[in-house]
Amino acid sequence: MALLKDGLAAADPYMDVSGAEAPDFSGAVIISLPQWHKHKAALSGRADPLGIVLASDEKPALIKDDLEHFSVIVLQFPTFRDGRAYSHARLLRDRYGYTGELRATGEILLEQLHYMQRVGFNSFSIDSPNAVRDWEIAGADLSVWYQPASDQRATATLLRHKTVQD
Amino acid sequence: MYKYDEFDSRLVTERAEQFRRQVKRRLSGELSEDQFKPLRLMNGLYLQLHAYMLRVNVPYGMLSSTQMRKLAHIARKYDRGYGHFTTRQNIQYNWIQLEQVPDLLAELAQVEMHAIQSSGNCIRNVTSDQYAGVAADELEDPRVWCEIIRQWSTLHPEFSFLPRKFKIAVTGSPNDRAAVQVHDIGLRMHRNDDGQAGFEVIVGGGQGRTPHIGKTIREWLEPEHLLSYLEAILRVYNQDGRRDNMYKSRIKILVHEIGADTFRELVETEWAELRDSELRLPQSEIDRISACFAPPDYPRRADAKTLLDSQAAARPDFAAWLHSNIAEHKVPGYAIVNISLKSLAAPPGDMTAKQMVAAADLADEYGFGELRVNHRQNLVLPDVPQEQLLELWQKLNTHGLGTANIGHVSDIVACPGLDYCSLANARSIPIAQEINARFQDLDRVHDIGELSINISGCMNACGHHHVGNIGILGVDKKGKEYYQFTLGGSSGRDAALGERTGRGFPAAEAVDAVESIIATYLRLRASDERFVDTYRRVGMEPFQEALYGAA
């Protein structure tokens, strides 16, 4: 599994212990929502980076008051058809003000990278032999965006009326 | 009509090129059919029983004559010389070669057309009133808002992988011709007490296996907030809609399960956060799009009723056509003409390339080069001078386009059925054609009066049988095709779902059953009462007696 962060191949500093029965929380780890609920007090004050993974049926409102504790939030796509995390990403970025790493994981199609990037993901855990190339292809296909999203791209509406004013 | 600017053009061109690369990866074997499937579906390409089928969007049913000629060209070059207009105002080609699709899409892009999101679990082509902008009864032109919705929904990053497909319809007239109550979202324009135009927002209507009439969740929405409100609805649905069972994934199930009041609260809470975001429509953008739909410069004409009456008196066929196929235009001296695609010569909604070119030429000669597709699979010429109707009718007849049956018994809506579709349980087209053949006597057709028959070849209800005055559903019974009947359905302002008559009939008896239902109506109707009104008055019982004998 390759990690792509901000368009570049990156090493993953985190150990994913979200599925472990007797997790070892030392070092940089990614935990599950139930683990967070159970060990919140112990994990809150630590110095090592902490990440959390949310299943597609776990809404980000459940952690909206805890965001300061997480340096990465991982949202799962159990199949490419399950699009709930697109809304979850937007809520984390636009509504709850999360600015840290937002990572997509699971079944991700190359063509979805573009949508994911628009809704606020900046890292991707992808099962691909050449993730960087995939990223470049996905990013180069389109250059017009009709609707505002969680990226900073100017919409067609904005550009149209800016041109008129200039 | 809407004219693409550099942004719109660039998007459809880039999208066509993107698909070219995807097809290349498929043909080289880099992508498996499983991996390719979601990509082709995003571009309206289905794999059917015999070949690929491509569904091309006709945004809210509007076509220029140039676009119509391109559709004809595509029918000739890439298909077998014809196309099929659908109940969602689109066109489908049934005999497409995968390797040719990129070129086909590039040709569509040249005339400001595309197939983006014509399938898949995303927001589909927005549909509207086929008389938009010209209807005498219209309050507001819905096309402005349809185009705004089209752009907002195109490649929406958050809503391209919804639980299920999503259909939006807009009407600007109190006489709903867009079936807004049986859509995922229906928008009905009306005026508030201050005289300001806005939207009634209806959600959770739909057909398919579990039909529902939509529920109003907001009586009046200011137009500038349209997109933020839609985004709020979609965000609630995207998160909370069921994904465990594809037959329970439409928004109608969510609204039904949690209740319209709870759904409304969720939407309003979400909307409170979104309403003053960048989604709020700037007046400059509303103005830019409205300008595209400004009425053409109609040369002044006198009302030609006297002339038409004398022409009709001499020609009963013309009189019949005037009676069924003409609708009232908002400008004096003009008429809205419906072109029936329900002749005996072809399946409902089918049109040959030659007919498409003829219709395009007539749109130029008798109008401003515009055509419409309606959701009953017919076409419309929106701006015909009344005094030229006779001439136009004669020309339509030479192309097999003058059938005088709009809104009548032989104006049958039918899905492709088992002849084409891999989901179907039974054939639809042959049943439609048999009924049509049985009702060829125009006097009889017009005596029966306003009546809609809808046929679906399976319970997915693409032929909208739930809202036909007479609905016919094909089912498979131990390997044989049977047809079940529903009565009393309607998709208009008085929207209703039809009720089952009882056991189904084998294919050989289906047309006799239609005859029996109609004979019962004719026996019971009061003066010029419509079929649906008689049914509502007398109920199911006499019809059941006629079909199955006394209980």
XYZ file of C-alpha atoms in Angstrom:
717
model
C 0.000 0.000 0.000
C 1.479 3.321 -1.085
C 0.952 6.599 0.695
C 0.501 9.695 -1.378
C 0.586 12.973 0.482
C 0.157 16.376 -1.132
C 0.901 14.791 -4.499
C 4.137 13.077 -3.450
C 4.995 9.558 -2.390
C 5.509 9.596 1.370
C 6.510 7.220 4.129
C 3.748 6.489 6.590
C 4.992 7.368 10.093
C 1.922 5.860 11.751
C 1.280 2.367 12.996
C -2.369 1.427 12.486
C -3.509 -0.259 15.691
C -7.218 0.360 15.125
C -7.880 -3.336 14.589
C -5.674 -4.652 17.380
C -7.265 -6.435 20.309
C -4.502 -5.453 22.752
C -3.200 -2.284 21.118
C 0.163 -0.795 21.929
C -0.355 2.963 21.781
C 3.316 3.911 21.990
C 4.766 5.954 19.137
C 2.722 7.431 16.301
C -0.465 5.375 16.030
C -3.827 5.418 14.305
C -6.676 4.278 16.540
C -10.351 3.498 16.076
C -13.280 5.553 17.371
C -14.168 2.946 20.055
C -10.523 2.970 21.203
C -10.612 6.748 21.416
C -13.764 6.656 23.501
C -12.290 4.047 25.829
C -8.794 5.515 26.272
C -9.482 9.197 25.771
C -8.075 10.318 29.113
C -4.847 8.331 28.714
C -4.291 9.378 25.104
C -5.147 13.058 25.465
C -1.973 14.418 26.966
C 0.613 12.401 25.021
C 3.464 13.833 22.990
C 3.509 11.305 20.101
C 1.268 12.019 17.115
C -2.164 10.456 17.221
C -4.423 9.567 14.327
C -7.970 8.225 14.185
C -9.770 6.205 11.549
C -13.519 6.594 10.995
C -15.625 3.980 9.275
C -17.999 5.300 6.617
C -20.935 5.064 9.039
C -19.145 7.023 11.794
C -19.996 10.678 11.387
C -17.277 13.237 12.090
C -19.615 15.063 14.476
C -18.636 12.322 16.933
C -15.114 13.779 17.192
C -15.757 17.415 16.378
C -14.765 18.581 19.881
C -11.644 16.412 19.940
C -9.980 17.480 16.708
C -7.006 19.135 18.449
C -5.813 15.688 19.531
C -5.467 14.291 16.024
C -2.704 14.936 13.538
C -4.280 12.629 10.959
C -7.897 11.628 10.383
C -8.409 8.624 8.142
C -11.769 8.145 6.399
C -12.600 4.756 4.983
C -14.090 3.877 1.599
C -15.133 0.237 2.085
C -16.108 0.151 -1.611
C -15.691 2.836 -4.240
C -19.493 3.131 -4.308
C -19.754 4.197 -0.663
C -19.587 7.981 -0.947
C -20.400 8.979 2.621
C -16.845 10.015 3.407
C -16.995 12.742 0.748
C -19.547 14.536 2.915
C -17.616 13.688 6.070
C -14.477 15.239 4.635
C -16.308 18.434 3.750
C -17.798 18.683 7.212
C -14.383 18.193 8.843
C -12.798 20.883 6.679
C -15.604 23.435 6.275
C -17.744 22.995 9.361
C -15.408 21.798 12.096
C -12.280 23.579 10.888
C -9.922 20.597 10.825
C -6.628 21.582 9.174
C -4.462 18.509 9.734
C -3.820 15.566 7.415
C -7.033 14.073 6.016
C -6.401 10.656 4.549
C -8.558 8.462 2.312
C -8.219 4.709 2.514
C -9.995 1.685 1.089
C -11.198 1.027 -2.453
C -10.260 4.143 -4.381
C -10.494 4.491 -8.151
C -7.952 6.639 -9.912
C -10.770 8.867 -11.188
C -11.962 9.484 -7.637
C -8.716 11.098 -6.496
C -9.823 14.331 -8.091
C -13.161 14.382 -6.253
C -11.467 13.426 -2.995
C -8.961 16.199 -3.330
C -11.776 18.675 -3.948
C -13.643 17.684 -0.773
C -10.556 18.186 1.373
C -8.455 15.018 1.416
C -4.742 15.650 1.112
C -3.399 12.139 1.536
C -4.320 8.787 0.090
C -3.475 5.264 0.971
C -3.640 3.629 -2.470
C -3.156 0.106 -3.688
C -1.334 1.050 -6.881
C 2.136 0.302 -8.290
C 2.517 3.924 -9.354
C 0.512 6.210 -7.127
C 2.316 9.397 -8.114
C 1.617 8.822 -11.792
C -2.036 8.078 -10.966
C -2.230 11.320 -9.074
C -0.784 13.288 -11.944
C -3.184 11.722 -14.460
C -6.208 12.283 -12.237
C -5.268 15.889 -11.593
C -4.630 16.811 -15.226
C -7.917 15.661 -16.778
C -10.160 18.569 -15.910
C -9.722 22.296 -15.402
C -13.283 23.611 -14.896
C -15.140 23.474 -11.598
C -18.732 24.529 -11.373
C -19.333 24.196 -7.669
C -17.500 25.469 -4.603
C -15.950 22.691 -2.492
C -13.306 22.425 0.212
C -10.355 23.139 -2.068
C -9.410 26.653 -3.025
C -10.137 26.330 -6.723
C -12.096 29.200 -8.214
C -15.462 28.131 -9.596
C -16.607 28.939 -13.115
C -19.184 31.303 -11.601
C -16.498 33.222 -9.765
C -14.216 33.431 -12.803
C -17.040 34.501 -15.110
C -18.020 37.462 -13.030
C -14.478 38.364 -12.067
C -13.676 38.656 -15.767
C -16.664 40.909 -16.276
C -15.576 43.214 -13.435
C -11.946 43.360 -14.589
C -31.583 28.655 -25.117
C -28.453 28.375 -23.001
C -25.258 29.086 -24.894
C -22.014 27.528 -23.664
C -19.243 29.922 -22.735
C -15.530 29.013 -22.656
C -15.904 27.225 -19.301
C -18.789 24.998 -20.354
C -17.095 24.134 -23.643
C -13.784 23.348 -22.009
C -15.434 21.040 -19.500
C -17.271 18.861 -22.030
C -14.218 18.700 -24.287
C -11.905 17.716 -21.435
C -14.413 15.171 -20.246
C -14.614 13.557 -23.687
C -10.805 13.369 -23.830
C -10.704 11.875 -20.346
C -13.076 9.155 -21.502
C -10.908 8.552 -24.568
C -7.992 7.753 -22.251
C -10.212 5.513 -20.121
C -11.435 3.555 -23.152
C -7.821 3.166 -24.285
C -6.908 1.683 -20.908
C -9.882 -0.692 -21.205
C -9.033 -1.786 -24.749
C -5.374 -2.355 -23.837
C -6.447 -4.581 -20.961
C -5.062 -2.242 -18.266
C -8.603 -1.950 -16.898
C -10.840 -4.976 -16.414
C -14.552 -4.737 -17.269
C -15.228 -4.543 -13.525
C -12.895 -1.578 -13.126
C -14.132 0.071 -16.305
C -17.826 -0.295 -15.500
C -18.113 2.656 -13.067
C -16.190 4.853 -15.507
C -18.407 4.091 -18.491
C -21.538 4.461 -16.396
C -20.392 7.969 -15.450
C -20.597 8.679 -19.167
C -23.958 7.085 -19.825
C -22.651 3.897 -21.412
C -24.513 0.712 -20.475
C -23.838 -2.836 -21.584
C -27.232 -4.181 -22.683
C -28.465 -7.496 -24.038
C -26.975 -7.113 -27.507
C -24.615 -4.141 -27.492
C -23.552 -1.004 -25.652
C -26.281 1.576 -25.138
C -25.345 5.254 -24.851
C -27.677 7.722 -23.181
C -27.099 11.333 -24.211
C -28.464 14.138 -22.058
C -30.904 16.595 -23.512
C -30.763 19.183 -20.707
C -34.341 19.787 -19.538
C -35.529 18.582 -22.926
C -34.234 21.522 -25.001
C -32.604 21.002 -28.374
C -31.496 23.395 -31.083
C -32.018 22.362 -34.692
C -28.218 22.133 -34.985
C -28.111 19.702 -32.076
C -30.950 17.661 -33.563
C -29.037 17.347 -36.843
C -26.022 16.170 -34.884
C -28.174 13.540 -33.161
C -29.283 12.383 -36.616
C -25.682 12.264 -37.787
C -24.748 10.184 -34.748
C -27.645 7.804 -35.417
C -26.332 7.256 -38.938
C -22.625 7.113 -38.239
C -22.517 5.239 -34.934
C -25.870 3.425 -34.721
C -28.358 1.823 -37.090
C -29.962 5.019 -38.313
C -32.291 5.761 -35.433
C -32.433 6.871 -31.812
C -34.846 6.469 -28.933
C -36.203 9.391 -26.889
C -36.735 8.520 -23.229
C -39.116 9.410 -20.416
C -36.393 11.631 -18.981
C -36.209 13.804 -22.084
C -32.951 12.164 -23.178
C -31.986 10.158 -26.230
C -30.567 6.642 -26.240
C -28.653 4.832 -28.944
C -28.909 1.077 -28.698
C -26.230 -0.257 -31.030
C -22.998 1.451 -30.039
C -19.398 0.196 -30.429
C -17.187 0.912 -27.429
C -14.155 1.976 -29.453
C -16.224 4.630 -31.257
C -17.652 6.269 -28.132
C -14.770 8.738 -27.623
C -15.262 10.135 -31.143
C -19.001 10.246 -30.597
C -18.601 12.222 -27.354
C -16.185 14.613 -29.059
C -18.806 15.241 -31.764
C -21.445 15.902 -29.112
C -19.129 18.365 -27.374
C -18.952 20.358 -30.629
C -22.677 21.088 -30.330
C -22.675 21.698 -26.563
C -23.961 18.271 -25.582
C -22.667 15.455 -23.409
C -23.523 12.203 -21.661
C -22.089 13.125 -18.251
C -24.061 11.616 -15.360
C -26.728 10.149 -17.615
C -26.277 7.026 -15.505
C -24.618 6.093 -12.221
C -25.517 6.905 -8.614
C -25.315 10.638 -9.097
C -27.513 13.617 -9.946
C -29.014 12.888 -13.355
C -30.165 15.199 -16.107
C -32.590 17.729 -14.624
C -35.989 17.591 -16.307
C -38.677 20.196 -16.827
C -41.831 21.326 -18.559
C -41.605 20.790 -22.320
C -43.592 24.013 -22.767
C -41.206 26.077 -20.604
C -40.927 29.663 -21.745
C -43.894 29.498 -24.132
C -46.821 28.115 -22.116
C -49.766 30.440 -21.628
C -50.181 29.206 -18.033
C -46.557 29.713 -16.967
C -45.608 31.791 -13.919
C -41.837 31.627 -14.209
C -39.432 30.156 -16.755
C -38.022 27.009 -15.079
C -35.169 26.640 -17.586
C -33.046 29.310 -15.908
C -33.040 27.236 -12.723
C -32.623 23.971 -14.591
C -29.433 25.296 -16.160
C -28.161 26.542 -12.795
C -28.837 23.079 -11.359
C -27.226 21.399 -14.371
C -23.984 23.259 -13.819
C -23.933 22.852 -10.040
C -24.588 19.113 -10.266
C -22.076 18.406 -13.043
C -19.092 16.475 -11.624
C -20.077 17.481 -8.109
C -17.214 16.121 -5.995
C -19.357 15.342 -2.949
C -22.392 13.840 -4.681
C -21.035 11.582 -7.406
C -21.271 8.401 -5.300
C -24.692 8.713 -3.720
C -26.588 5.718 -2.336
C -28.526 5.620 -5.614
C -29.413 7.711 -8.669
C -30.978 11.099 -8.062
C -33.491 12.921 -10.233
C -34.596 16.542 -10.004
C -37.496 18.125 -11.911
C -38.621 21.764 -12.067
C -41.948 23.234 -13.143
C -42.815 26.898 -13.489
C -46.488 26.325 -14.157
C -49.372 25.444 -11.847
C -50.319 22.733 -14.367
C -47.429 20.424 -13.654
C -46.135 18.872 -16.867
C -42.822 17.826 -15.317
C -44.170 15.230 -12.847
C -42.393 16.978 -9.963
C -44.219 14.952 -7.307
C -42.634 11.691 -8.457
C -39.017 12.855 -8.432
C -36.305 12.638 -5.767
C -36.593 16.414 -5.607
C -39.445 18.281 -7.272
C -39.346 22.068 -7.482
C -42.571 23.905 -8.166
C -42.304 27.625 -8.792
C -45.001 29.831 -7.391
C -45.397 33.300 -5.905
C -45.545 34.174 -2.223
C -47.921 36.729 -0.710
C -45.597 39.561 -1.765
C -45.735 38.403 -5.378
C -42.146 37.170 -5.347
C -41.342 33.961 -7.223
C -39.817 31.060 -5.318
C -39.783 27.302 -5.045
C -41.969 24.807 -3.258
C -39.536 22.004 -2.417
C -40.899 18.461 -2.655
C -38.743 15.456 -1.731
C -38.971 11.699 -1.748
C -41.243 11.097 -4.688
C -40.417 8.275 -7.013
C -41.537 5.231 -8.889
C -39.682 1.941 -9.201
C -40.528 -0.941 -6.876
C -41.864 1.210 -4.065
C -43.609 4.225 -5.557
C -44.150 7.327 -3.425
C -45.699 10.728 -3.981
C -43.216 13.341 -2.742
C -43.636 15.370 0.453
C -43.367 19.146 0.604
C -40.610 20.082 3.058
C -40.576 23.801 2.277
C -43.460 25.857 0.949
C -41.362 28.704 -0.372
C -37.644 29.067 -0.997
C -36.002 32.230 -2.261
C -34.360 31.504 -5.616
C -30.940 32.825 -4.551
C -30.807 30.019 -1.977
C -31.681 27.243 -4.397
C -28.246 25.618 -4.537
C -27.530 25.774 -0.817
C -30.896 24.159 -0.124
C -30.290 21.417 -2.690
C -26.823 20.862 -1.264
C -28.313 20.507 2.225
C -30.818 17.888 1.011
C -28.145 15.965 -0.858
C -25.737 16.081 2.099
C -28.348 14.602 4.423
C -29.225 11.932 1.871
C -25.589 11.103 1.067
C -24.870 10.420 4.730
C -28.130 8.877 5.900
C -29.604 7.183 2.833
C -29.521 3.389 3.024
C -26.651 1.650 1.296
C -27.340 -1.921 2.425
C -29.935 -2.726 -0.234
C -30.048 -1.090 -3.644
C -33.835 -1.356 -3.730
C -34.091 0.707 -0.552
C -31.457 3.289 -1.353
C -33.483 6.024 -3.002
C -34.248 9.149 -0.983
C -37.957 8.219 -0.930
C -37.154 5.319 1.430
C -35.169 7.583 3.781
C -37.947 10.193 3.843
C -40.533 7.467 4.388
C -38.556 5.717 7.150
C -37.627 8.769 9.235
C -40.697 10.809 8.279
C -40.915 14.044 6.314
C -40.812 16.187 9.483
C -37.573 14.683 10.753
C -36.093 14.866 7.290
C -37.064 18.532 7.046
C -35.395 19.297 10.395
C -32.158 17.658 9.272
C -32.198 19.619 6.029
C -33.029 22.926 7.663
C -30.251 22.466 10.253
C -27.745 21.737 7.508
C -29.058 24.578 5.388
C -28.644 27.096 8.202
C -24.888 26.484 7.900
C -24.802 26.640 4.106
C -27.221 29.345 3.109
C -24.814 32.251 3.200
C -21.857 30.349 1.758
C -20.453 30.741 -1.747
C -23.443 28.690 -2.947
C -25.650 31.743 -2.608
C -26.329 32.705 -6.203
C -25.017 36.101 -7.251
C -27.597 38.164 -9.124
C -25.056 38.624 -11.921
C -25.059 34.858 -12.573
C -28.858 34.607 -12.431
C -28.987 37.508 -14.899
C -26.382 35.951 -17.214
C -28.335 32.706 -17.463
C -31.744 34.401 -17.622
C -30.543 36.406 -20.621
C -30.038 33.135 -22.530
C -33.718 32.375 -22.100
C -35.078 35.789 -23.009
C -38.083 35.380 -25.329
C -37.246 35.632 -29.038
C -38.419 38.654 -30.956
C -41.867 37.401 -32.019
C -43.141 39.134 -35.166
C -46.618 40.475 -34.342
C -49.419 38.238 -35.528
C -53.159 38.309 -35.203
C -55.011 35.412 -33.676
C -55.846 33.017 -36.538
C -58.677 31.097 -34.899
C -61.218 31.863 -37.621
C -58.821 30.711 -40.338
C -58.014 27.522 -38.418
C -61.698 26.789 -37.874
C -62.442 27.002 -41.584
C -59.366 24.888 -42.461
C -60.383 22.326 -39.873
C -63.985 22.200 -41.104
C -62.770 21.048 -44.505
C -60.281 18.508 -43.132
C -61.379 16.298 -40.239
C -57.867 14.781 -39.913
C -56.405 18.246 -39.473
C -59.148 19.085 -36.971
C -58.243 15.998 -34.955
C -54.560 16.921 -34.994
C -55.341 20.491 -33.904
C -57.463 19.106 -31.102
C -54.877 16.732 -29.652
C -51.466 18.059 -30.672
C -51.674 21.826 -30.155
C -51.203 23.671 -26.882
C -51.864 27.304 -26.083
C -48.960 29.695 -26.629
C -48.403 32.766 -24.453
C -48.006 35.009 -27.522
C -51.106 35.759 -29.669
C -51.017 34.238 -33.134
C -48.626 31.434 -32.145
C -49.145 27.802 -31.183
C -47.156 25.082 -29.439
C -47.055 21.987 -31.638
C -46.519 18.478 -30.337
C -44.946 15.957 -32.682
C -46.077 12.463 -31.818
C -43.442 9.724 -31.861
C -46.200 7.161 -31.385
C -47.142 6.192 -34.894
C -47.644 2.536 -35.712
C -44.427 2.518 -37.715
C -41.960 2.374 -34.821
C -41.642 1.666 -31.096
C -42.708 4.543 -28.810
C -40.095 7.300 -28.776
C -38.084 5.959 -31.718
C -37.101 8.333 -34.475
C -35.116 7.727 -37.636
C -32.189 9.957 -38.601
C -34.213 11.135 -41.588
C -37.087 12.173 -39.319
C -34.680 13.971 -36.987
C -33.324 16.028 -39.875
C -36.873 16.749 -41.057
C -37.887 17.899 -37.574
C -34.797 20.124 -37.356
C -35.608 21.698 -40.724
C -39.204 22.315 -39.653
C -37.989 23.876 -36.399
C -36.005 26.360 -38.483
C -38.798 26.996 -40.965
C -41.675 27.265 -38.471
C -39.974 28.699 -35.411
C -36.672 29.891 -34.014
C -34.688 26.693 -34.546
C -35.711 25.106 -31.261
C -37.222 21.748 -30.337
C -38.193 20.108 -27.071
C -38.404 16.511 -25.901
C -41.174 15.756 -23.421
C -41.284 13.095 -20.720
C -43.880 11.135 -22.673
C -41.346 10.506 -25.445
C -42.693 13.037 -27.927
C -41.255 16.221 -29.430
C -42.409 19.814 -29.385
C -42.045 22.698 -31.826
C -42.543 25.621 -29.459
C -43.169 28.673 -31.652
C -45.323 27.957 -34.702
C -47.380 30.776 -36.285
C -51.025 29.669 -36.157
C -51.627 30.546 -39.804
C -48.883 28.097 -40.837
C -50.203 25.136 -38.854
C -51.926 23.517 -41.835
C -48.789 23.734 -43.942
C -46.679 22.339 -41.108
C -49.121 19.485 -40.482
C -48.987 18.496 -44.143
C -45.190 18.438 -44.067
C -45.115 16.479 -40.802
C -47.391 13.901 -42.409
C -44.980 13.321 -45.267
C -42.395 12.266 -42.656
C -44.720 10.098 -40.573
C -44.680 12.729 -37.813
C -48.261 13.941 -37.966
C -49.996 11.360 -35.788
C -52.916 13.032 -33.987
C -52.782 11.237 -30.662
C -50.984 13.367 -28.048
C -52.460 12.637 -24.611
C -54.698 9.935 -26.066
C -54.952 6.157 -25.858
C -52.310 5.390 -28.494
C -49.783 7.925 -27.074
C -48.259 5.103 -25.044
C -45.141 5.418 -22.919
C -43.088 2.228 -22.885
C -39.656 1.266 -21.618
C -37.353 -0.681 -23.994
C -38.384 -3.901 -22.219
C -37.078 -7.359 -22.949
C -36.299 -6.461 -26.554
C -33.270 -4.488 -25.345
C -32.955 -4.321 -21.598
C -31.067 -6.796 -19.436
C -33.274 -6.087 -16.385
C -36.656 -6.655 -18.060
C -38.969 -9.567 -17.314
C -41.272 -9.001 -20.251
C -41.529 -7.158 -23.539
C -43.055 -3.678 -23.561
C -42.733 -2.466 -27.133
C -44.836 -5.202 -28.796
C -47.661 -4.642 -26.287
C -47.541 -0.896 -26.992
C -47.668 -1.548 -30.707
C -50.557 -3.996 -30.408
C -52.586 -1.481 -28.405
C -51.691 1.220 -30.898
C -52.799 -1.041 -33.778
C -56.107 -1.716 -32.030
C -56.778 2.009 -31.695
C -56.113 3.286 -35.201
C -59.569 4.771 -35.766
C -59.003 8.462 -35.014
C -62.681 9.153 -34.291
C -62.660 6.435 -31.686
C -59.346 7.643 -30.220
C -60.680 11.166 -29.894
C -64.009 9.963 -28.537
C -62.142 8.151 -25.739
C -60.398 11.429 -25.019
C -57.551 12.206 -22.632
C -55.957 8.992 -21.423
C -52.412 7.919 -20.589
C -51.152 4.357 -20.893
C -47.736 3.514 -19.473
C -45.977 0.158 -19.863
C -42.990 -1.109 -17.869
C -41.276 -4.408 -18.632
C -40.275 -4.960 -15.010
C -40.919 -3.578 -11.558
C -38.150 -0.992 -11.905
C -40.909 0.980 -13.639
C -38.937 2.833 -16.315
C -42.183 3.056 -18.295
C -43.717 4.884 -15.290
C -46.687 2.512 -15.125
C -47.527 3.686 -11.570
C -48.579 7.094 -12.901
C -50.320 6.004 -16.091
C -54.123 6.348 -16.059
C -53.824 2.759 -17.208
C -50.545 1.231 -16.030
C -49.267 -2.032 -17.436
C -46.484 -3.969 -15.711
C -44.829 -6.928 -17.383
C -43.915 -9.783 -15.055
C -42.395 -13.181 -15.544
C -44.619 -16.019 -14.403
C -42.948 -19.417 -14.745
C -41.146 -18.360 -17.881
C -44.184 -16.694 -19.471
C -44.856 -12.983 -19.891
C -47.837 -11.729 -17.906
C -49.167 -8.206 -17.643
C -50.626 -6.670 -14.496
C -52.849 -3.602 -14.679
C -53.134 -0.531 -12.467
C -55.775 2.164 -12.839
C -56.047 5.802 -11.813
C -52.395 6.854 -11.833
C -51.432 10.417 -12.731
C -48.207 12.446 -12.781
C -49.717 15.928 -12.978
C -50.755 18.384 -10.280
C -53.261 15.712 -9.149
C -50.463 13.103 -8.944
C -51.597 9.674 -7.819
C -50.333 6.118 -7.940
C -52.470 3.613 -9.798
C -54.185 0.727 -8.011
C -53.837 -2.923 -9.025
C -56.867 -4.467 -10.711
C -56.011 -8.035 -9.711
C -54.323 -10.980 -11.407
C -52.336 -10.367 -14.572
C -53.089 -11.409 -18.141
C -50.967 -13.373 -20.596
C -49.562 -11.341 -23.510
C -52.257 -12.594 -25.878
C -55.018 -11.182 -23.652
C -53.409 -7.891 -22.632
C -54.891 -5.769 -25.415
C -58.372 -7.230 -24.816
C -57.981 -6.194 -21.194
C -57.257 -2.614 -22.305
C -60.360 -2.727 -24.523
C -62.433 -3.968 -21.627
C -61.202 -1.198 -19.313
C -61.936 1.440 -21.926
C -65.372 0.020 -22.757
C -66.234 0.170 -19.050
C -65.131 3.788 -18.895
C -67.160 4.731 -21.976
C -70.228 3.058 -20.469
C -69.882 4.890 -17.151
C -68.514 8.299 -18.005
C -70.576 11.388 -17.389
C -70.638 13.679 -20.467
C -67.047 14.701 -21.278
C -65.474 13.335 -18.106
C -61.860 12.164 -18.493
C -60.951 8.509 -17.880
C -59.113 9.318 -14.668
C -62.044 11.357 -13.329
C -64.527 8.575 -14.052
C -62.233 6.112 -12.324
C -61.965 8.365 -9.276
C -65.730 8.738 -9.161
C -66.812 5.126 -9.670
C -63.818 3.292 -8.179
C -62.233 -0.014 -9.077
C -65.211 -2.334 -8.828
C -66.882 -1.963 -12.242
C -63.508 -2.320 -13.933
C -62.746 -5.496 -11.999
C -66.147 -6.869 -12.910
C -65.466 -6.230 -16.567
C -62.007 -7.825 -16.375
C -62.662 -10.790 -14.133
C -66.455 -11.256 -14.052
C -68.802 -10.525 -11.130
C -67.374 -11.397 -7.725
